Amino acid sequence: MRAQQVKSGSDDRVARYRVRWSDQSAMWSSYPSAPLMGSALLWVQVRRGQEFSFDLIAPAAEIDGISLECSIVGRVGATIWGELIDTRGHVLARGQIDPAGVKAANGHPVLIDGIGLRLEAGQKYHIRLSSENGDDIDCLRVRAFRAPPGKQELNREFLGFSNRRSFAYRALPRQIDIVALFDGSGSLGFVVATLEKRWPGQKIKLLHVADYVKQWSTLADASVVIFMDVYTLGNGAADFDALCFELHRRGGVTVFHQSRAYPDRSGTSAVSYGGRLAQDDAWRKAQRRRCHFALLDAPSSLMPPSLIRSLDDASWTLAGDEGNAHVDADLLCRMRQDVQGKRLPRVTIFASLSREPAIADGFLDHVVRQSYPGPMVLGLVTEYPAGGSLSIVRGYAAAVAASGDAAREVRLFADRDTFRSYVSGGAGEENSRETDLYLLVDGEALMSRDFIAAHVFEHWFADVAAVVGADPVDASGSRPEGMLSDLEGRLADADRNARLRDPVQADGFLNCNRQNFSLKRGAIARCAAAFEALIFADEQRCPDRAAIELGYRLYTDGAIIRSTNLAFAVRCGHAETVAEPASLAVSKSEIARALQAEPEFALASRRWATTGGDGTDRALPGDVCASRARAHRPLRVLTYRWHVPHQYELYKLPHAFTLATKLGNGMVDAWQFDQRPLRPNVRLRPAETIDTRDYDVAILHFDENVLAPHLTHGVVSSVWGEPFRWLLSLPDIPKIAICHGTVQFVGQYGADPARKTEFLIHDDERVRLVAMLAAAGVKVICNSHQAAGEWQFQNSEVIWHGFDPQEFPQGNLMRDVLALEPDIHRPHYRGAWEHRIVEDLLDPGIRIETARHPAAPLEMRGTNAFAVRNFRSYVDRIRSFTCYLNTTLRSPMPRSRGEAMMTGVIPVCLRNHDVDLFIERGVDGFYADSPEELADFTNHLFRDRTAAATMAAAARRKAMDVFNHDRYLASWTRVLKDVVG
């Protein structure tokens, strides 16, 4: 509920309020012209296991408290819980009412008695209601005191989209309601005729896209929403993405119907969003993939109409023949079933039953409270005597069975045979065959309301095999319920990751565990023994070891693991109540030694295995050597956005990074989520708000053009170097600079159209930049020894790139040759002529491709969730190649080459920038001085695939050692310690 003070036209001394509140589909509000506000009747449904919430904005004048009444107007038999929460997530007051509720003086039940609470003027407070048992409530009467009584009128307003990663509850409608949005750029008659042709027999409500806010309730209730050539709701992609995402959360099917060849964006700039849509088919395809399906119906003599599912680019057959292809009722039904099936999978929850009855009862209570509305089986492992707990569970199971709710079931697993039969779908286990997800939880912990829903949402994407979350928090004598409520108000990534085995890589295989882990049924076969060991105590394999083994199996198979920070729990048990022998606990070093037989485990986990989160040294198996250096203290680092993939790795250091914005060069004002995720220890902040006294060190990024953009043939803007100049000029702060380029040369940026065999550098500009950095006492980090030698900085060091092996699983050699995208602006830098020579000399059938990949369908761009999936899409693309062709002449250690090599793609390179220092020629890669030699060796690889496979394995092992980010992070830790002191 949002109360806003407004002025009265007749008497400014009288406070008037506008009251707003929201249900799951819209925001409701009083008319601005309404008299003084009082009670309001909300015709909403509060369902079991589902929240209804609204916000309150305290009026401008400070008030001393608030009370909230809540009357059950609909069916009886339900209990309502309510909480008043501040912006920090702290619960200020809570209460509950039942049909008999506590009555206020006016006869209404008081839900929250907040009299005496000091509410800050103008601040936002959140009120959360829920019904956990009994019947659904058809209607509530909600009244907040302090607003004087008066006439009440309602108006439905647009609420704004949510990006919460859980599905909103929605009952399946009895009929299919279809809405089509059009943008008005084409004739209405054409739109109607197209819909009638491709969607015959369907009743479709046609809305103009400009009215999507006003028509939000209609869109939210629709079963299917068709975007008729609608690429954008405004000037950018953000609103379009958010609309699709929210429709998906609600269970609506979205279809992009492209009926025209190109969007009408005449007059728009080529660099604008609309201009790029009009000119770049890749952008249009990316936009279409925000929807579940794309119906490609653009006029073409070569391409008949087709229906594509975005998640996997699979073609779905349209009804009718080619001349009359359309979506009929059966196809539409299958499309809906495909979407709905991913929203509400059948989940089996495995947990060991606590021997403490009170703890078992609390655990069961929080299973009941889960917001997930889909089918669910609770599987309790009773391998050890559980005493009174077993009686509680049997009573709970009897109540579930008596309720007749087919979507809920309780099973007891007393031994491994019963478990194996259930998981494998053995005789008498018909229901287990329907299980889609297996979820492992702590039977001695209280789960957050969205625990199950959060795992289900991440599994929405078919390519995800497993989802991990953080270990439960130990209540440590505190009240578990209160601690859980506090955690539900704090959703900071740092709080979640702090309880991960490997907080640096939240979705890494090392974070697989037995308390917060889910696995798709189809992935069980890859790790059946380890999965069973997670469920049952084992003298030979402790749960921690089994969890890591399971994760490593998934990793070596290239399976995708995701993390969620919305699934968390508070453990209320003590050591003596845990249903497994305490002697099975082992240290991380023992786990590392136990897994030494795994071919690449020591390399893949080296950072964690050598310098774990508890600060102890690890003993690595064999002769694996790791560099490590410990940070003496967390640092506050001032910098700016520049090279996003490079900075992504750097920000895995345990420091706080502030990226200054508004520095003249617009590139630094936003993070590029289409390149890498933004880590939780990074924030962006306007330069004018920054005080250098709040920081310990500054890190500058620069290339060869920061002082001389005039030498770039008009390609680089004159403001390119403004961020560098600004940070360099700041006094009284130690500085480190990262050089991302090589010295400028005559004819660069295509000014000389001919091939070059020798480069004449602009030495005056080199000297000027070197002198400026030396005068400021800046230490410079270079990417290659050759670059450092050419620049001749007074104080410099070389740190090669570093990558986490967990993010780069083994490749499959499916494709041929990977190379960089052509760059028409930098042909000499990229070695364009050399690339063409190699291409012309390759055997017929050998293809050279780029790293262009499908990206992340259905996700909201500009979010970390999109960035995570987009990055993995990139990795899966590059790891599908056999070799990486690098003909660059001036690039100091191409980053994509190192990434590809991490997956086992064989590097084939011209000899420059240190390749002869890390490639053993003919063993784990190849380098030469001429493109002809590169072509000859590439042909050899494809004539002898056995030799190629052997070399690919060697290339991966070399990269996982040389470019392992434990070396990179250790080098940076040492540099920072030397500079900061």
Short mmCIF file of N, CA and C in Angstrom, two decimals, residues 808-945:
data_model
loop_
_atom_site.label_atom_id
_atom_site.label_comp_id
_atom_site.label_asym_id
_atom_site.label_seq_id
_atom_site.Cartn_x
_atom_site.Cartn_y
_atom_site.Cartn_z
N PHE A 808 35.40 -23.57 -18.33
CA PHE A 808 35.79 -24.01 -19.67
C PHE A 808 35.92 -25.53 -19.72
N PRO A 809 34.80 -26.23 -19.87
CA PRO A 809 34.87 -27.70 -19.94
C PRO A 809 35.52 -28.18 -21.24
N GLN A 810 35.87 -29.45 -21.24
CA GLN A 810 36.53 -30.08 -22.38
C GLN A 810 35.72 -29.91 -23.67
N GLY A 811 36.43 -29.61 -24.77
CA GLY A 811 35.78 -29.47 -26.07
C GLY A 811 35.47 -30.81 -26.71
N ASN A 812 34.87 -30.75 -27.92
CA ASN A 812 34.44 -31.98 -28.58
C ASN A 812 34.95 -32.12 -30.01
N LEU A 813 35.71 -31.15 -30.53
CA LEU A 813 36.32 -31.21 -31.87
C LEU A 813 35.28 -31.40 -32.98
N MET A 814 34.07 -30.92 -32.77
CA MET A 814 33.00 -31.11 -33.74
C MET A 814 33.17 -30.23 -34.98
N ARG A 815 33.63 -28.99 -34.78
CA ARG A 815 33.80 -28.07 -35.90
C ARG A 815 35.26 -28.01 -36.30
N ASP A 816 35.53 -27.24 -37.34
CA ASP A 816 36.88 -27.22 -37.90
C ASP A 816 37.75 -26.14 -37.28
N VAL A 817 37.72 -24.94 -37.86
CA VAL A 817 38.68 -23.89 -37.50
C VAL A 817 37.94 -22.67 -36.95
N LEU A 818 38.40 -22.20 -35.80
CA LEU A 818 37.87 -21.00 -35.17
C LEU A 818 38.84 -19.85 -35.43
N ALA A 819 38.31 -18.69 -35.78
CA ALA A 819 39.14 -17.51 -36.00
C ALA A 819 38.37 -16.28 -35.56
N LEU A 820 39.09 -15.18 -35.39
CA LEU A 820 38.46 -13.92 -35.00
C LEU A 820 37.55 -13.39 -36.11
N GLU A 821 36.57 -12.59 -35.70
CA GLU A 821 35.73 -11.90 -36.67
C GLU A 821 36.60 -10.95 -37.50
N PRO A 822 36.31 -10.79 -38.78
CA PRO A 822 37.04 -9.79 -39.58
C PRO A 822 36.82 -8.40 -39.00
N ASP A 823 37.84 -7.59 -39.02
CA ASP A 823 37.76 -6.21 -38.54
C ASP A 823 38.21 -5.29 -39.67
N ILE A 824 37.23 -4.67 -40.34
CA ILE A 824 37.58 -3.83 -41.49
C ILE A 824 38.37 -2.60 -41.08
N HIS A 825 38.28 -2.23 -39.79
CA HIS A 825 39.00 -1.05 -39.33
C HIS A 825 40.45 -1.35 -38.97
N ARG A 826 40.78 -2.60 -38.70
CA ARG A 826 42.13 -2.94 -38.25
C ARG A 826 42.67 -4.15 -39.01
N PRO A 827 42.75 -4.07 -40.30
CA PRO A 827 43.19 -5.24 -41.08
C PRO A 827 44.63 -5.65 -40.80
N HIS A 828 45.52 -4.67 -40.59
CA HIS A 828 46.93 -5.01 -40.33
C HIS A 828 47.08 -5.63 -38.94
N TYR A 829 46.40 -5.04 -37.95
CA TYR A 829 46.44 -5.53 -36.58
C TYR A 829 45.98 -6.99 -36.51
N ARG A 830 44.90 -7.30 -37.23
CA ARG A 830 44.33 -8.64 -37.21
C ARG A 830 45.01 -9.60 -38.19
N GLY A 831 45.85 -9.12 -39.07
CA GLY A 831 46.48 -10.00 -40.05
C GLY A 831 45.50 -10.49 -41.10
N ALA A 832 44.73 -9.56 -41.68
CA ALA A 832 43.67 -9.93 -42.63
C ALA A 832 44.24 -10.62 -43.87
N TRP A 833 45.37 -10.13 -44.38
CA TRP A 833 45.94 -10.72 -45.59
C TRP A 833 46.47 -12.12 -45.31
N GLU A 834 47.10 -12.29 -44.15
CA GLU A 834 47.62 -13.59 -43.76
C GLU A 834 46.49 -14.60 -43.57
N HIS A 835 45.39 -14.13 -43.00
CA HIS A 835 44.22 -14.99 -42.83
C HIS A 835 43.71 -15.49 -44.18
N ARG A 836 43.65 -14.58 -45.16
CA ARG A 836 43.14 -14.95 -46.47
C ARG A 836 44.06 -15.99 -47.14
N ILE A 837 45.36 -15.85 -46.96
CA ILE A 837 46.30 -16.82 -47.55
C ILE A 837 46.07 -18.21 -46.98
N VAL A 838 45.92 -18.28 -45.63
CA VAL A 838 45.66 -19.58 -44.99
C VAL A 838 44.36 -20.17 -45.52
N GLU A 839 43.33 -19.36 -45.56
CA GLU A 839 42.02 -19.83 -46.01
C GLU A 839 42.08 -20.40 -47.42
N ASP A 840 42.83 -19.73 -48.31
CA ASP A 840 42.93 -20.19 -49.70
C ASP A 840 43.70 -21.49 -49.84
N LEU A 841 44.57 -21.80 -48.88
CA LEU A 841 45.42 -22.99 -48.98
C LEU A 841 44.87 -24.20 -48.23
N LEU A 842 43.76 -24.04 -47.54
CA LEU A 842 43.20 -25.17 -46.80
C LEU A 842 42.57 -26.19 -47.74
N ASP A 843 42.57 -27.44 -47.30
CA ASP A 843 41.94 -28.50 -48.08
C ASP A 843 40.45 -28.20 -48.25
N PRO A 844 39.86 -28.64 -49.35
CA PRO A 844 38.42 -28.46 -49.55
C PRO A 844 37.64 -29.09 -48.39
N GLY A 845 36.62 -28.40 -47.93
CA GLY A 845 35.78 -28.92 -46.86
C GLY A 845 36.15 -28.42 -45.49
N ILE A 846 37.35 -27.88 -45.31
CA ILE A 846 37.75 -27.33 -44.01
C ILE A 846 37.17 -25.92 -43.90
N ARG A 847 36.33 -25.72 -42.90
CA ARG A 847 35.64 -24.44 -42.75
C ARG A 847 36.28 -23.60 -41.66
N ILE A 848 36.38 -22.30 -41.93
CA ILE A 848 36.78 -21.33 -40.91
C ILE A 848 35.53 -20.57 -40.47
N GLU A 849 35.27 -20.59 -39.16
CA GLU A 849 34.10 -19.92 -38.61
C GLU A 849 34.53 -19.01 -37.45
N THR A 850 33.58 -18.23 -36.98
CA THR A 850 33.85 -17.31 -35.88
C THR A 850 33.13 -17.79 -34.62
N ALA A 851 33.26 -17.02 -33.55
CA ALA A 851 32.66 -17.39 -32.27
C ALA A 851 31.22 -16.91 -32.12
N ARG A 852 30.58 -16.48 -33.20
CA ARG A 852 29.18 -16.07 -33.10
C ARG A 852 28.35 -17.24 -32.58
N HIS A 853 27.53 -16.98 -31.58
CA HIS A 853 26.82 -18.07 -30.89
C HIS A 853 25.36 -17.69 -30.68
N PRO A 854 24.52 -18.65 -30.27
CA PRO A 854 23.08 -18.38 -30.16
C PRO A 854 22.69 -17.42 -29.05
N ALA A 855 23.60 -17.14 -28.12
CA ALA A 855 23.34 -16.24 -26.99
C ALA A 855 22.37 -16.88 -26.01
N ALA A 856 21.55 -16.08 -25.33
CA ALA A 856 20.74 -16.57 -24.22
C ALA A 856 19.27 -16.27 -24.47
N PRO A 857 18.54 -17.19 -25.08
CA PRO A 857 17.12 -16.94 -25.34
C PRO A 857 16.30 -16.86 -24.06
N LEU A 858 15.22 -16.10 -24.13
CA LEU A 858 14.22 -15.96 -23.07
C LEU A 858 14.69 -15.16 -21.86
N GLU A 859 15.96 -14.87 -21.73
CA GLU A 859 16.44 -14.09 -20.60
C GLU A 859 16.32 -12.59 -20.89
N MET A 860 16.29 -11.80 -19.82
CA MET A 860 16.28 -10.34 -19.96
C MET A 860 17.71 -9.86 -20.14
N ARG A 861 17.96 -9.24 -21.28
CA ARG A 861 19.29 -8.66 -21.50
C ARG A 861 19.52 -7.53 -20.51
N GLY A 862 20.80 -7.26 -20.24
CA GLY A 862 21.12 -6.24 -19.26
C GLY A 862 21.02 -6.74 -17.83
N THR A 863 20.97 -8.07 -17.66
CA THR A 863 20.95 -8.67 -16.32
C THR A 863 22.06 -9.69 -16.21
N ASN A 864 22.42 -10.03 -14.99
CA ASN A 864 23.48 -11.02 -14.79
C ASN A 864 23.04 -12.40 -15.22
N ALA A 865 21.76 -12.70 -15.06
CA ALA A 865 21.27 -14.02 -15.50
C ALA A 865 21.48 -14.18 -16.99
N PHE A 866 21.20 -13.12 -17.74
CA PHE A 866 21.47 -13.16 -19.19
C PHE A 866 22.96 -13.33 -19.44
N ALA A 867 23.78 -12.57 -18.72
CA ALA A 867 25.22 -12.60 -18.94
C ALA A 867 25.80 -13.98 -18.67
N VAL A 868 25.33 -14.65 -17.63
CA VAL A 868 25.83 -15.99 -17.30
C VAL A 868 25.52 -16.97 -18.42
N ARG A 869 24.27 -16.96 -18.89
CA ARG A 869 23.89 -17.89 -19.95
C ARG A 869 24.55 -17.52 -21.27
N ASN A 870 24.68 -16.22 -21.52
CA ASN A 870 25.31 -15.78 -22.76
C ASN A 870 26.78 -16.19 -22.81
N PHE A 871 27.47 -16.06 -21.68
CA PHE A 871 28.88 -16.46 -21.62
C PHE A 871 29.02 -17.96 -21.84
N ARG A 872 28.14 -18.75 -21.24
CA ARG A 872 28.24 -20.19 -21.44
C ARG A 872 27.93 -20.56 -22.89
N SER A 873 27.01 -19.82 -23.53
CA SER A 873 26.74 -20.06 -24.94
C SER A 873 27.99 -19.80 -25.78
N TYR A 874 28.73 -18.77 -25.41
CA TYR A 874 30.00 -18.47 -26.09
C TYR A 874 31.01 -19.60 -25.87
N VAL A 875 31.13 -20.05 -24.63
CA VAL A 875 32.09 -21.13 -24.33
C VAL A 875 31.72 -22.40 -25.09
N ASP A 876 30.44 -22.73 -25.12
CA ASP A 876 30.03 -23.94 -25.83
C ASP A 876 30.33 -23.82 -27.33
N ARG A 877 30.26 -22.62 -27.85
CA ARG A 877 30.59 -22.41 -29.26
C ARG A 877 32.08 -22.65 -29.49
N ILE A 878 32.94 -21.99 -28.71
CA ILE A 878 34.38 -22.09 -29.00
C ILE A 878 34.90 -23.49 -28.71
N ARG A 879 34.31 -24.21 -27.76
CA ARG A 879 34.84 -25.53 -27.42
C ARG A 879 34.40 -26.60 -28.42
N SER A 880 33.64 -26.21 -29.42
CA SER A 880 33.22 -27.17 -30.44
C SER A 880 34.21 -27.26 -31.60
N PHE A 881 35.27 -26.44 -31.58
CA PHE A 881 36.21 -26.41 -32.70
C PHE A 881 37.42 -27.31 -32.45
N THR A 882 38.12 -27.58 -33.55
CA THR A 882 39.33 -28.40 -33.47
C THR A 882 40.57 -27.55 -33.28
N CYS A 883 40.69 -26.46 -34.02
CA CYS A 883 41.86 -25.62 -33.87
C CYS A 883 41.48 -24.14 -33.96
N TYR A 884 42.36 -23.31 -33.41
CA TYR A 884 42.17 -21.86 -33.39
C TYR A 884 43.24 -21.24 -34.28
N LEU A 885 42.82 -20.57 -35.34
CA LEU A 885 43.75 -19.94 -36.27
C LEU A 885 43.98 -18.50 -35.84
N ASN A 886 45.20 -18.17 -35.47
CA ASN A 886 45.53 -16.81 -35.05
C ASN A 886 46.56 -16.21 -36.00
N THR A 887 46.10 -15.29 -36.84
CA THR A 887 47.01 -14.61 -37.76
C THR A 887 47.23 -13.16 -37.35
N THR A 888 46.85 -12.80 -36.12
CA THR A 888 47.06 -11.42 -35.69
C THR A 888 48.55 -11.11 -35.66
N LEU A 889 48.88 -9.86 -35.97
CA LEU A 889 50.27 -9.43 -36.00
C LEU A 889 50.62 -8.48 -34.86
N ARG A 890 49.63 -7.76 -34.35
CA ARG A 890 49.92 -6.74 -33.35
C ARG A 890 49.16 -6.94 -32.03
N SER A 891 48.33 -7.96 -31.94
CA SER A 891 47.55 -8.17 -30.73
C SER A 891 48.40 -8.80 -29.63
N PRO A 892 48.47 -8.16 -28.44
CA PRO A 892 49.29 -8.70 -27.36
C PRO A 892 48.57 -9.80 -26.59
N MET A 893 48.73 -11.03 -27.03
CA MET A 893 48.12 -12.18 -26.37
C MET A 893 46.61 -12.19 -26.54
N PRO A 894 46.10 -12.58 -27.72
CA PRO A 894 44.64 -12.60 -27.95
C PRO A 894 43.92 -13.43 -26.88
N ARG A 895 42.95 -12.82 -26.25
CA ARG A 895 42.25 -13.47 -25.15
C ARG A 895 41.46 -14.69 -25.61
N SER A 896 40.79 -14.57 -26.76
CA SER A 896 39.95 -15.68 -27.22
C SER A 896 40.78 -16.91 -27.54
N ARG A 897 42.05 -16.74 -27.91
CA ARG A 897 42.92 -17.89 -28.16
C ARG A 897 43.15 -18.67 -26.86
N GLY A 898 43.43 -17.94 -25.77
CA GLY A 898 43.63 -18.61 -24.49
C GLY A 898 42.38 -19.31 -24.01
N GLU A 899 41.21 -18.67 -24.21
CA GLU A 899 39.95 -19.30 -23.80
C GLU A 899 39.70 -20.58 -24.59
N ALA A 900 39.93 -20.53 -25.89
CA ALA A 900 39.72 -21.72 -26.71
C ALA A 900 40.69 -22.83 -26.30
N MET A 901 41.93 -22.47 -26.03
CA MET A 901 42.93 -23.46 -25.64
C MET A 901 42.55 -24.12 -24.31
N MET A 902 41.88 -23.37 -23.42
CA MET A 902 41.43 -23.95 -22.15
C MET A 902 40.47 -25.12 -22.37
N THR A 903 39.76 -25.13 -23.46
CA THR A 903 38.81 -26.21 -23.74
C THR A 903 39.41 -27.32 -24.60
N GLY A 904 40.67 -27.17 -25.01
CA GLY A 904 41.31 -28.19 -25.83
C GLY A 904 41.30 -27.88 -27.31
N VAL A 905 41.04 -26.64 -27.69
CA VAL A 905 41.15 -26.23 -29.08
C VAL A 905 42.62 -25.94 -29.38
N ILE A 906 43.14 -26.52 -30.43
CA ILE A 906 44.58 -26.46 -30.72
C ILE A 906 44.95 -25.09 -31.29
N PRO A 907 45.89 -24.36 -30.67
CA PRO A 907 46.29 -23.06 -31.20
C PRO A 907 47.24 -23.21 -32.39
N VAL A 908 46.94 -22.54 -33.50
CA VAL A 908 47.79 -22.52 -34.70
C VAL A 908 48.04 -21.05 -34.99
N CYS A 909 49.26 -20.59 -34.73
CA CYS A 909 49.50 -19.15 -34.64
C CYS A 909 50.73 -18.70 -35.43
N LEU A 910 50.69 -17.48 -35.90
CA LEU A 910 51.90 -16.81 -36.35
C LEU A 910 52.75 -16.50 -35.13
N ARG A 911 54.08 -16.57 -35.30
CA ARG A 911 54.96 -16.41 -34.16
C ARG A 911 55.08 -14.93 -33.78
N ASN A 912 54.43 -14.55 -32.71
CA ASN A 912 54.57 -13.22 -32.13
C ASN A 912 53.95 -13.24 -30.74
N HIS A 913 54.26 -12.26 -29.97
CA HIS A 913 53.68 -12.05 -28.64
C HIS A 913 53.64 -13.32 -27.80
N ASP A 914 54.82 -13.92 -27.61
CA ASP A 914 55.08 -14.93 -26.59
C ASP A 914 54.58 -16.33 -26.92
N VAL A 915 54.09 -16.59 -28.13
CA VAL A 915 53.56 -17.93 -28.40
C VAL A 915 54.63 -19.01 -28.22
N ASP A 916 55.87 -18.67 -28.52
CA ASP A 916 56.93 -19.67 -28.38
C ASP A 916 57.33 -19.90 -26.92
N LEU A 917 56.73 -19.12 -26.01
CA LEU A 917 57.01 -19.31 -24.59
C LEU A 917 56.03 -20.25 -23.92
N PHE A 918 54.88 -20.50 -24.54
CA PHE A 918 53.92 -21.40 -23.89
C PHE A 918 53.44 -22.52 -24.81
N ILE A 919 53.73 -22.47 -26.10
CA ILE A 919 53.35 -23.56 -27.01
C ILE A 919 54.58 -24.41 -27.31
N GLU A 920 54.47 -25.72 -27.09
CA GLU A 920 55.50 -26.66 -27.52
C GLU A 920 55.13 -27.12 -28.92
N ARG A 921 55.86 -26.63 -29.88
CA ARG A 921 55.50 -26.77 -31.29
C ARG A 921 55.31 -28.24 -31.67
N GLY A 922 54.13 -28.53 -32.21
CA GLY A 922 53.82 -29.89 -32.65
C GLY A 922 53.36 -30.81 -31.55
N VAL A 923 53.35 -30.34 -30.29
CA VAL A 923 52.92 -31.17 -29.16
C VAL A 923 51.57 -30.69 -28.61
N ASP A 924 51.49 -29.41 -28.25
CA ASP A 924 50.24 -28.87 -27.73
C ASP A 924 49.77 -27.65 -28.53
N GLY A 925 50.30 -27.51 -29.74
CA GLY A 925 49.92 -26.41 -30.61
C GLY A 925 50.97 -26.25 -31.70
N PHE A 926 50.85 -25.14 -32.43
CA PHE A 926 51.79 -24.93 -33.53
C PHE A 926 51.93 -23.43 -33.77
N TYR A 927 53.16 -23.02 -34.08
CA TYR A 927 53.41 -21.63 -34.50
C TYR A 927 54.42 -21.65 -35.62
N ALA A 928 54.37 -20.62 -36.44
CA ALA A 928 55.28 -20.51 -37.58
C ALA A 928 55.37 -19.05 -37.99
N ASP A 929 56.30 -18.78 -38.91
CA ASP A 929 56.54 -17.40 -39.35
C ASP A 929 55.78 -17.04 -40.62
N SER A 930 55.10 -18.01 -41.24
CA SER A 930 54.42 -17.71 -42.49
C SER A 930 53.03 -18.32 -42.49
N PRO A 931 52.07 -17.68 -43.16
CA PRO A 931 50.72 -18.26 -43.25
C PRO A 931 50.70 -19.57 -44.02
N GLU A 932 51.64 -19.75 -44.94
CA GLU A 932 51.68 -21.01 -45.69
C GLU A 932 51.95 -22.19 -44.76
N GLU A 933 52.85 -22.00 -43.79
CA GLU A 933 53.13 -23.07 -42.82
C GLU A 933 51.91 -23.36 -41.96
N LEU A 934 51.19 -22.33 -41.59
CA LEU A 934 49.99 -22.53 -40.78
C LEU A 934 48.95 -23.35 -41.54
N ALA A 935 48.79 -23.04 -42.82
CA ALA A 935 47.82 -23.78 -43.64
C ALA A 935 48.25 -25.24 -43.76
N ASP A 936 49.53 -25.49 -43.95
CA ASP A 936 50.02 -26.85 -44.10
C ASP A 936 49.77 -27.66 -42.83
N PHE A 937 50.02 -27.06 -41.67
CA PHE A 937 49.82 -27.78 -40.42
C PHE A 937 48.32 -28.01 -40.16
N THR A 938 47.50 -27.03 -40.48
CA THR A 938 46.05 -27.19 -40.29
C THR A 938 45.52 -28.34 -41.14
N ASN A 939 45.98 -28.43 -42.37
CA ASN A 939 45.58 -29.56 -43.22
C ASN A 939 45.98 -30.88 -42.60
N HIS A 940 47.17 -30.92 -42.00
CA HIS A 940 47.65 -32.14 -41.34
C HIS A 940 46.70 -32.56 -40.22
N LEU A 941 46.21 -31.61 -39.44
CA LEU A 941 45.33 -31.93 -38.32
C LEU A 941 44.05 -32.61 -38.80
N PHE A 942 43.55 -32.19 -39.95
CA PHE A 942 42.29 -32.75 -40.42
C PHE A 942 42.49 -34.01 -41.26
N ARG A 943 43.72 -34.28 -41.61
CA ARG A 943 44.01 -35.55 -42.28
C ARG A 943 44.30 -36.65 -41.27
N ASP A 944 44.71 -36.26 -40.06
CA ASP A 944 45.02 -37.23 -39.01
C ASP A 944 44.27 -36.82 -37.75
N ARG A 945 43.03 -37.29 -37.64
CA ARG A 945 42.19 -36.88 -36.52
C ARG A 945 42.67 -37.47 -35.20
#
